[in-house]
Amino acid sequence: MKGGVPLAATRAIPVLNKNNETNFQDHSVSMLKKGGMLRAVIMGSPGSGKGTISSRINKHFDILTLSSGDLLRFNAVQQTPIGVKATKYMEEGQLVPDNIITELVLESLETHGQGKHWLLDGFPRTKAQAEALHKASPVNLAINLIVPSDVIVARIAGRWTHISSGRIYNTEFNPPKISGRDDITGEPLSQRVDDQPENVRRRLDVYMRSMQPVIDFYRESGILTEFKGTESNKIWPEVFNFLSEHVQPDVPLP
Ligand code: G5P
Ligand code: MG
């Protein structure tokens, strides 16, 4: 995501890239098998690597990736009314109310997702969000990353983020070229307030409670695929191969 355009006084939707010209309506599972549009979600606990895997998907496939957390943080930085409202929930590690986040994500999809394959990171987080998304545009592929909690807590402590682009670094796993600076813009990186250890524990609790009905919803729909592991570098080739069965990659794995 680069820069931002306020669409209305209450919210800001970042400018996204990637184009393709296919039909937005083709989104059922059978249509995906026949080469229709990908309507995907990536799920997993806080710190499981959703953002890491999504950014690799974005580099290798012509798939628009959209993170609900990045959208919220972007609005928080822009101090839009939605951003201001969402900040207190995010800082406490609580979920932002369904109506706020659903409106933001669906509007962003309408603005940027028409005629494109897309994948949502961090949305839906509740059954109500899953149902709202299903009504607007049914998902045909759900990915769930399963990473043990003890691995996650250690990872998050080392995370640094470039807020306006959503680019993620980790002091051990993928450090920036210059310490504390974004590789592309050179702007300073920040640590997320919700990455404090007690907030991480709360987010993990909230995740477990709110996500089970969502995971069950996609499992029962027959579109759930789970990837288990402790390292994103090992999970990524599996996700790449799986996605390649549905969408032609632009850039092969090295
Ligand atoms: P977010 O922004 O959606 P979370 O909590 O779901 O946040 P998070 O923390 O962004 O998820 P992630 O994207 O799954 O985690 O993980 P990541 O950023 O890729 O990786 C974590 C760190 O580990 C990074 O530093 C990365 O470099 C490193 N790493 C990755 N792989 C490896 C590895 O193999 N080894 C090592 N050593 N390191 C690795 O949501 C934030 C808040 O926004 C609100 C909520 O308040 C939420 O708490 N929100 C919503 N509220 C309601 N409904 C929704 N739909 C909402 N969406 C967001
Ligand atoms: Mg993330």
XYZ file of C-alpha atoms and ligand atoms in Angstrom, residues 43-54 56 67-70 72-73 86 89-98 101-102 105 121-126 129 145 151-152 154-161 168-174 192 194-195 203 206-207 230-234, ligand 1:
127
model
C -6.439 -16.742 9.179
C -4.117 -17.517 12.077
C -3.282 -16.268 15.582
C -1.654 -12.861 16.074
C 1.967 -13.314 14.987
C 1.326 -16.567 13.087
C 2.765 -14.979 9.929
C -0.361 -13.841 8.046
C 1.277 -10.539 7.052
C 4.572 -12.245 6.158
C 2.902 -14.879 3.956
C 0.495 -12.306 2.429
C 5.029 -13.017 -0.376
C -5.049 -6.498 5.829
C -7.787 -5.269 8.174
C -5.143 -4.410 10.807
C -3.163 -2.333 8.267
C -7.124 0.297 10.865
C -3.578 1.432 11.637
C -10.564 1.959 16.680
C -9.719 -1.251 21.100
C -6.485 -2.028 19.273
C -4.270 -0.716 22.046
C -6.095 -2.934 24.527
C -5.831 -5.989 22.266
C -9.618 -6.121 21.870
C -11.566 -6.534 18.645
C -12.847 -3.383 16.961
C -16.694 -3.514 16.773
C -18.025 -5.574 13.851
C -14.407 -2.991 10.577
C -16.932 -4.640 8.255
C -13.121 -3.735 4.670
C -5.645 -10.905 6.048
C -7.249 -10.528 9.500
C -10.847 -10.382 8.321
C -13.266 -11.922 9.188
C -12.542 -12.265 12.918
C -16.075 -13.077 14.123
C -18.066 -10.555 10.004
C -1.939 -20.890 9.681
C 6.817 -19.408 19.142
C 4.471 -16.466 18.536
C 8.945 -14.578 20.991
C 8.421 -13.400 17.393
C 6.190 -10.484 18.237
C 8.697 -9.018 20.683
C 11.048 -8.424 17.726
C 8.524 -6.996 15.256
C 8.946 -3.520 13.721
C 6.383 -2.073 11.308
C 6.897 -5.824 8.517
C 10.364 -6.505 9.877
C 11.735 -8.627 12.683
C 15.029 -8.019 14.441
C 15.966 -11.712 13.961
C 13.925 -13.063 11.058
C 13.979 -10.226 8.486
C 2.923 -1.582 17.644
C -0.545 -3.894 20.959
C 2.731 -5.849 20.734
C -4.972 -10.881 21.678
C -9.502 -13.008 22.082
C -8.426 -14.771 18.894
C 6.947 -23.045 13.345
C 8.738 -21.281 10.458
C 7.228 -19.075 7.765
C 10.013 -20.095 5.378
C 8.781 -23.695 5.534
P -3.908 -7.442 13.011
O -3.047 -6.377 12.467
O -4.733 -8.272 12.098
P -3.039 -9.828 14.299
O -3.060 -9.770 15.773
O -4.035 -10.709 13.684
O -2.980 -8.310 13.896
P -0.428 -9.792 13.524
O 0.068 -9.453 14.907
O -0.411 -8.738 12.476
O -1.816 -10.431 13.631
P 0.621 -11.725 11.651
O 0.306 -10.810 10.537
O -0.053 -13.060 11.677
O 0.436 -11.050 13.054
O 2.181 -12.011 11.731
P 3.430 -11.276 11.004
O 3.367 -9.819 11.241
O 3.561 -11.801 9.613
O 4.619 -11.918 11.868
C 4.813 -11.521 13.203
C 6.319 -11.220 13.415
O 7.039 -12.459 13.282
C 6.934 -10.251 12.377
O 7.929 -9.473 13.005
C 7.583 -11.215 11.345
O 8.688 -10.603 10.652
C 8.025 -12.350 12.261
N 8.062 -13.666 11.632
C 7.240 -14.179 10.669
N 7.582 -15.451 10.390
C 8.645 -15.763 11.201
C 9.441 -16.928 11.386
O 9.271 -17.974 10.734
N 10.409 -16.862 12.342
C 10.649 -15.712 13.076
N 11.638 -15.740 13.987
N 9.909 -14.593 12.923
C 8.939 -14.629 11.995
O -4.918 -6.846 14.098
C -4.484 -5.937 15.072
C -5.680 -5.431 15.832
O -6.546 -4.751 14.926
C -7.916 -4.988 15.246
C -7.884 -5.757 16.571
O -7.883 -4.816 17.620
C -6.534 -6.505 16.483
O -6.062 -6.864 17.766
N -8.505 -5.773 14.156
C -9.772 -6.196 14.137
N -10.785 -6.058 15.039
C -11.960 -6.622 14.717
N -12.159 -7.333 13.575
C -11.188 -7.472 12.652
N -11.407 -8.165 11.507
C -9.930 -6.890 12.913
N -8.760 -6.856 12.225
C -7.906 -6.177 12.991
